[in-house]
Amino acid sequence: MSFNFLSSFGQKITHRTAQLYSNLMPIPCLLCGSDSSNECLCQDCVHTLPTLEHACPRCATPLEHTMICGQCLHHPPQQNSSFSLYLYQPPITRLIADLKYYDKLFLSRFFAGKMAKQLKDRPLPQLLIPIPLHPRRLRYRGYNQSLVLAKYLSALLTIPIGSDMLIRTRDTASQASLPYTQRKQNIQRAFKVNHNTLPSHVALIDDVLTTGHTADIAAKSLRQAGVDIIDLWTIARTIRHY
Ligand SMILES: [Zn+2]
Ligand SMILES: [Zn+2]
């Protein structure tokens, strides 16, 4: 009996066992626990998620109409445009915490699928750059959720990822743990561009857009390195303005 035969026999058994297990133990919806046909959320819960319908195209602040907001007219952020899929409110807050802190990486596939559907008809960037974590934080958490999200977006939209082109040079305290007024100061000089030639149009990928300070400083570093158009794509946007 050849090794190849044993290997393919073993794979078939593993596949059948996984199939049997998923039939006997279907994955319930993460939010309501009902049968979700092995998706992470059932269709009823998907339909109740707080979609961001109208927002400022520059900073994704929720607005009644899709117009540039007053803040962006006077003090525009570094990025040229911002896209967020959802409002950062329950149950999105819980799902993003699951993705970010509790290893539920499969949620990034769900979010990327929804994001790609809305983004595919826009002028697409030549490169996706996930907001990097400092190596110390990466070691503690074990993964960068923005990179995982970028990988799914990359596959769906056929855009390469530049995961090592922007690096985190300062292990800044978690932005979420700081008062609003201290966040901007905390993030200054946190990034460095690690590449000589970047394309003219890139998209920064992050999970949540809150004050915008992190994205603003990252975009500023890219701008200084010669990038012309910078989009910012996030899963969710807080209602708080810049
Ligand atoms: Zn559900
Ligand atoms: Zn705005």
CSV table of C-alpha atoms and ligand atoms in Angstrom, one decimal:
chain,number,residue,atom,x,y,z
A,1,MET,CA,0.0,0.0,0.0
A,2,SER,CA,1.5,3.3,-1.1
A,3,PHE,CA,2.0,6.3,1.2
A,4,ASN,CA,-0.1,8.4,-1.2
A,5,PHE,CA,-3.0,6.0,-1.0
A,6,LEU,CA,-2.9,6.0,2.9
A,7,SER,CA,-2.6,9.8,2.9
A,8,SER,CA,-5.7,10.3,0.6
A,9,PHE,CA,-7.6,7.6,2.6
A,10,GLY,CA,-6.7,9.5,5.8
A,11,GLN,CA,-7.9,12.8,4.3
A,12,LYS,CA,-11.2,11.2,3.3
A,13,ILE,CA,-11.8,9.9,6.8
A,14,THR,CA,-11.0,13.3,8.3
A,15,HIS,CA,-13.3,15.0,5.9
A,16,ARG,CA,-16.2,12.5,6.5
A,17,THR,CA,-15.7,12.9,10.3
A,18,ALA,CA,-15.8,16.7,10.1
A,19,GLN,CA,-19.0,16.4,7.9
A,20,LEU,CA,-20.6,14.0,10.4
A,21,TYR,CA,-19.7,16.3,13.3
A,22,SER,CA,-21.1,19.4,11.7
A,23,ASN,CA,-24.4,17.5,10.8
A,24,LEU,CA,-24.7,16.3,14.4
A,25,MET,CA,-23.5,19.4,16.1
A,26,PRO,CA,-24.5,22.4,13.8
A,27,ILE,CA,-22.8,25.7,14.6
A,28,PRO,CA,-25.4,27.9,16.2
A,29,CYS,CA,-25.8,31.7,15.5
A,30,LEU,CA,-23.3,33.6,17.7
A,31,LEU,CA,-26.0,36.1,18.7
A,32,CYS,CA,-29.2,34.2,19.2
A,33,GLY,CA,-28.1,30.5,19.3
A,34,SER,CA,-30.5,29.3,16.7
A,35,ASP,CA,-29.6,27.2,13.7
A,36,SER,CA,-27.6,29.3,11.3
A,37,SER,CA,-26.9,26.7,8.6
A,38,ASN,CA,-23.3,26.6,9.8
A,39,GLU,CA,-22.8,30.3,9.2
A,40,CYS,CA,-21.6,32.5,12.1
A,41,LEU,CA,-24.9,34.4,12.2
A,42,CYS,CA,-28.5,33.5,11.2
A,43,GLN,CA,-30.2,35.5,8.5
A,44,ASP,CA,-32.6,37.2,11.0
A,45,CYS,CA,-29.6,38.5,13.1
A,46,VAL,CA,-27.7,39.6,10.0
A,47,HIS,CA,-30.7,41.7,9.0
A,48,THR,CA,-30.9,43.5,12.3
A,49,LEU,CA,-27.2,44.5,12.3
A,50,PRO,CA,-26.8,48.4,12.4
A,51,THR,CA,-25.7,49.1,8.9
A,52,LEU,CA,-24.1,52.5,8.3
A,53,GLU,CA,-26.4,53.9,5.6
A,54,HIS,CA,-25.4,57.5,5.1
A,55,ALA,CA,-22.0,58.9,6.2
A,56,CYS,CA,-19.4,61.5,5.4
A,57,PRO,CA,-17.4,60.1,2.5
A,58,ARG,CA,-14.2,61.5,4.0
A,59,CYS,CA,-14.4,60.3,7.6
A,60,ALA,CA,-17.5,57.9,7.7
A,61,THR,CA,-19.2,59.9,10.4
A,62,PRO,CA,-22.9,59.0,10.3
A,63,LEU,CA,-24.9,61.7,8.7
A,64,GLU,CA,-28.4,62.1,7.4
A,65,HIS,CA,-27.1,62.6,3.9
A,66,THR,CA,-23.9,61.4,2.1
A,67,MET,CA,-22.2,64.8,2.2
A,68,ILE,CA,-18.8,66.1,3.5
A,69,CYS,CA,-19.3,66.9,7.1
A,70,GLY,CA,-18.5,70.3,8.6
A,71,GLN,CA,-15.5,69.0,10.4
A,72,CYS,CA,-13.9,67.6,7.3
A,73,LEU,CA,-14.6,70.8,5.4
A,74,HIS,CA,-12.4,72.7,7.9
A,75,HIS,CA,-10.0,70.0,9.2
A,76,PRO,CA,-10.0,67.1,6.8
A,77,PRO,CA,-8.3,63.9,7.9
A,78,GLN,CA,-5.3,62.5,6.1
A,79,GLN,CA,-7.2,59.8,4.3
A,80,ASN,CA,-9.1,60.8,1.1
A,81,SER,CA,-12.1,58.6,1.9
A,82,SER,CA,-13.4,56.3,4.7
A,83,PHE,CA,-15.7,53.4,4.4
A,84,SER,CA,-17.4,51.6,7.4
A,85,LEU,CA,-19.9,48.8,7.1
A,86,TYR,CA,-21.7,49.2,10.5
A,87,LEU,CA,-22.3,51.5,13.3
A,88,TYR,CA,-20.1,50.6,16.3
A,89,GLN,CA,-23.0,49.7,18.6
A,90,PRO,CA,-24.5,46.5,20.0
A,91,PRO,CA,-24.4,43.8,18.8
A,92,ILE,CA,-21.4,44.8,16.5
A,93,THR,CA,-19.4,45.8,19.6
A,94,ARG,CA,-19.7,42.3,20.9
A,95,LEU,CA,-18.9,40.7,17.6
A,96,ILE,CA,-15.8,42.8,17.2
A,97,ALA,CA,-14.7,42.0,20.7
A,98,ASP,CA,-15.1,38.3,19.8
A,99,LEU,CA,-13.0,38.8,16.7
A,100,LYS,CA,-10.3,40.9,18.4
A,101,TYR,CA,-9.9,39.4,21.9
A,102,TYR,CA,-11.5,35.9,21.8
A,103,ASP,CA,-10.0,34.3,18.7
A,104,LYS,CA,-13.2,34.2,16.7
A,105,LEU,CA,-11.3,34.9,13.5
A,106,PHE,CA,-14.0,33.3,11.3
A,107,LEU,CA,-16.0,36.5,11.9
A,108,SER,CA,-13.5,38.4,9.7
A,109,ARG,CA,-14.6,36.2,6.7
A,110,PHE,CA,-18.2,37.3,7.3
A,111,PHE,CA,-17.3,41.0,7.7
A,112,ALA,CA,-15.0,40.9,4.6
A,113,GLY,CA,-17.7,39.3,2.5
A,114,LYS,CA,-20.2,42.1,3.4
A,115,MET,CA,-17.5,44.8,2.9
A,116,ALA,CA,-16.4,43.5,-0.5
A,117,LYS,CA,-19.9,43.5,-1.8
A,118,GLN,CA,-20.2,47.2,-1.2
A,119,LEU,CA,-16.6,48.2,-2.2
A,120,LYS,CA,-16.3,46.2,-5.4
A,121,ASP,CA,-17.9,48.9,-7.6
A,122,ARG,CA,-15.6,51.7,-6.3
A,123,PRO,CA,-12.2,52.7,-7.7
A,124,LEU,CA,-10.1,50.1,-6.0
A,125,PRO,CA,-6.7,50.6,-4.5
A,126,GLN,CA,-3.6,48.8,-5.7
A,127,LEU,CA,-2.6,47.7,-2.2
A,128,LEU,CA,-4.2,46.8,1.1
A,129,ILE,CA,-2.3,47.9,4.2
A,130,PRO,CA,-3.6,46.5,7.5
A,131,ILE,CA,-3.0,48.8,10.5
A,132,PRO,CA,-0.1,47.0,12.2
A,133,LEU,CA,0.2,46.0,15.8
A,134,HIS,CA,3.5,46.5,17.7
A,135,PRO,CA,5.4,43.2,17.8
A,136,ARG,CA,5.0,43.0,21.6
A,137,ARG,CA,1.2,43.4,21.4
A,138,LEU,CA,1.1,40.9,18.5
A,139,ARG,CA,3.0,38.3,20.6
A,140,TYR,CA,0.5,38.9,23.5
A,141,ARG,CA,-2.6,38.6,21.3
A,142,GLY,CA,-1.2,36.0,18.8
A,143,TYR,CA,-2.7,37.6,15.7
A,144,ASN,CA,-3.6,41.0,14.1
A,145,GLN,CA,-7.3,41.0,13.4
A,146,SER,CA,-6.8,43.8,10.7
A,147,LEU,CA,-4.4,41.6,8.8
A,148,VAL,CA,-6.8,38.6,8.9
A,149,LEU,CA,-9.6,40.9,7.6
A,150,ALA,CA,-7.3,42.2,4.9
A,151,LYS,CA,-6.5,38.7,3.8
A,152,TYR,CA,-10.1,37.9,3.1
A,153,LEU,CA,-10.6,41.3,1.4
A,154,SER,CA,-7.5,40.6,-0.7
A,155,ALA,CA,-8.9,37.3,-1.9
A,156,LEU,CA,-12.4,38.7,-2.6
A,157,LEU,CA,-11.3,41.9,-4.4
A,158,THR,CA,-8.0,40.5,-5.9
A,159,ILE,CA,-5.8,43.2,-4.4
A,160,PRO,CA,-2.4,42.3,-2.9
A,161,ILE,CA,-1.6,43.0,0.8
A,162,GLY,CA,1.5,45.0,2.0
A,163,SER,CA,1.5,43.7,5.5
A,164,ASP,CA,5.2,44.6,6.2
A,165,MET,CA,5.1,48.0,4.5
A,166,LEU,CA,3.9,50.0,7.5
A,167,ILE,CA,5.3,49.0,10.9
A,168,ARG,CA,4.5,50.0,14.4
A,169,THR,CA,7.5,51.6,16.0
A,170,ARG,CA,6.0,52.5,19.4
A,171,ASP,CA,4.1,50.1,21.7
A,172,THR,CA,1.5,52.8,22.6
A,173,ALA,CA,-1.0,52.1,25.3
A,174,SER,CA,-4.3,50.8,24.0
A,175,GLN,CA,-6.2,53.7,22.5
A,176,ALA,CA,-9.4,52.3,24.0
A,177,SER,CA,-8.1,52.5,27.5
A,178,LEU,CA,-7.3,56.3,27.3
A,179,PRO,CA,-9.5,59.3,27.7
A,180,TYR,CA,-10.5,60.9,24.3
A,181,THR,CA,-8.2,64.0,24.9
A,182,GLN,CA,-5.0,61.8,25.4
A,183,ARG,CA,-5.5,59.6,22.4
A,184,LYS,CA,-4.0,61.9,19.8
A,185,GLN,CA,-0.9,62.5,21.8
A,186,ASN,CA,-0.5,58.8,22.5
A,187,ILE,CA,-0.4,57.8,18.9
A,188,GLN,CA,2.1,60.4,17.5
A,189,ARG,CA,5.1,58.9,15.7
A,190,ALA,CA,3.8,55.4,16.2
A,191,PHE,CA,4.3,54.3,12.6
A,192,LYS,CA,7.1,54.0,10.1
A,193,VAL,CA,7.0,53.2,6.4
A,194,ASN,CA,9.2,50.2,5.6
A,195,HIS,CA,9.3,50.3,1.9
A,196,ASN,CA,10.8,52.6,-0.8
A,197,THR,CA,8.2,52.3,-3.5
A,198,LEU,CA,4.5,52.3,-2.6
A,199,PRO,CA,1.7,52.5,-5.2
A,200,SER,CA,-0.2,55.7,-5.6
A,201,HIS,CA,-3.5,54.4,-4.3
A,202,VAL,CA,-3.7,52.2,-1.1
A,203,ALA,CA,-6.4,51.3,1.4
A,204,LEU,CA,-5.7,51.1,5.2
A,205,ILE,CA,-7.6,48.3,6.9
A,206,ASP,CA,-8.7,48.4,10.5
A,207,ASP,CA,-11.5,46.9,12.6
A,208,VAL,CA,-13.0,50.0,14.1
A,209,LEU,CA,-12.8,53.8,13.4
A,210,THR,CA,-13.2,55.6,16.6
A,211,THR,CA,-11.5,59.0,17.1
A,212,GLY,CA,-9.6,58.5,13.8
A,213,HIS,CA,-6.2,59.4,15.4
A,214,THR,CA,-4.6,56.0,14.7
A,215,ALA,CA,-5.7,56.0,11.0
A,216,ASP,CA,-4.8,59.7,10.7
A,217,ILE,CA,-1.2,59.1,11.8
A,218,ALA,CA,-0.8,56.0,9.8
A,219,ALA,CA,-2.2,57.8,6.7
A,220,LYS,CA,0.2,60.7,7.3
A,221,SER,CA,3.2,58.3,7.3
A,222,LEU,CA,2.0,56.9,4.0
A,223,ARG,CA,1.4,60.4,2.6
A,224,GLN,CA,4.9,61.4,3.5
A,225,ALA,CA,6.2,58.3,1.7
A,226,GLY,CA,4.6,59.5,-1.5
A,227,VAL,CA,1.2,57.8,-1.5
A,228,ASP,CA,-1.4,59.9,-3.4
A,229,ILE,CA,-4.8,58.4,-2.5
A,230,ILE,CA,-5.5,56.8,0.8
A,231,ASP,CA,-8.8,55.0,1.6
A,232,LEU,CA,-9.6,53.8,5.0
A,233,TRP,CA,-11.8,50.6,5.3
A,234,THR,CA,-13.2,49.6,8.6
A,235,ILE,CA,-15.8,47.2,9.9
A,236,ALA,CA,-17.5,49.7,12.1
A,237,ARG,CA,-17.6,53.4,13.0
A,238,THR,CA,-18.3,55.1,16.3
A,239,ILE,CA,-20.7,58.0,16.3
A,240,ARG,CA,-18.2,60.2,17.9
A,241,HIS,CA,-16.6,62.8,15.6
A,242,TYR,CA,-13.0,63.6,15.0
B,1,ZN,ZN,-29.3,34.7,15.1
B,2,ZN,ZN,-16.3,64.0,7.7
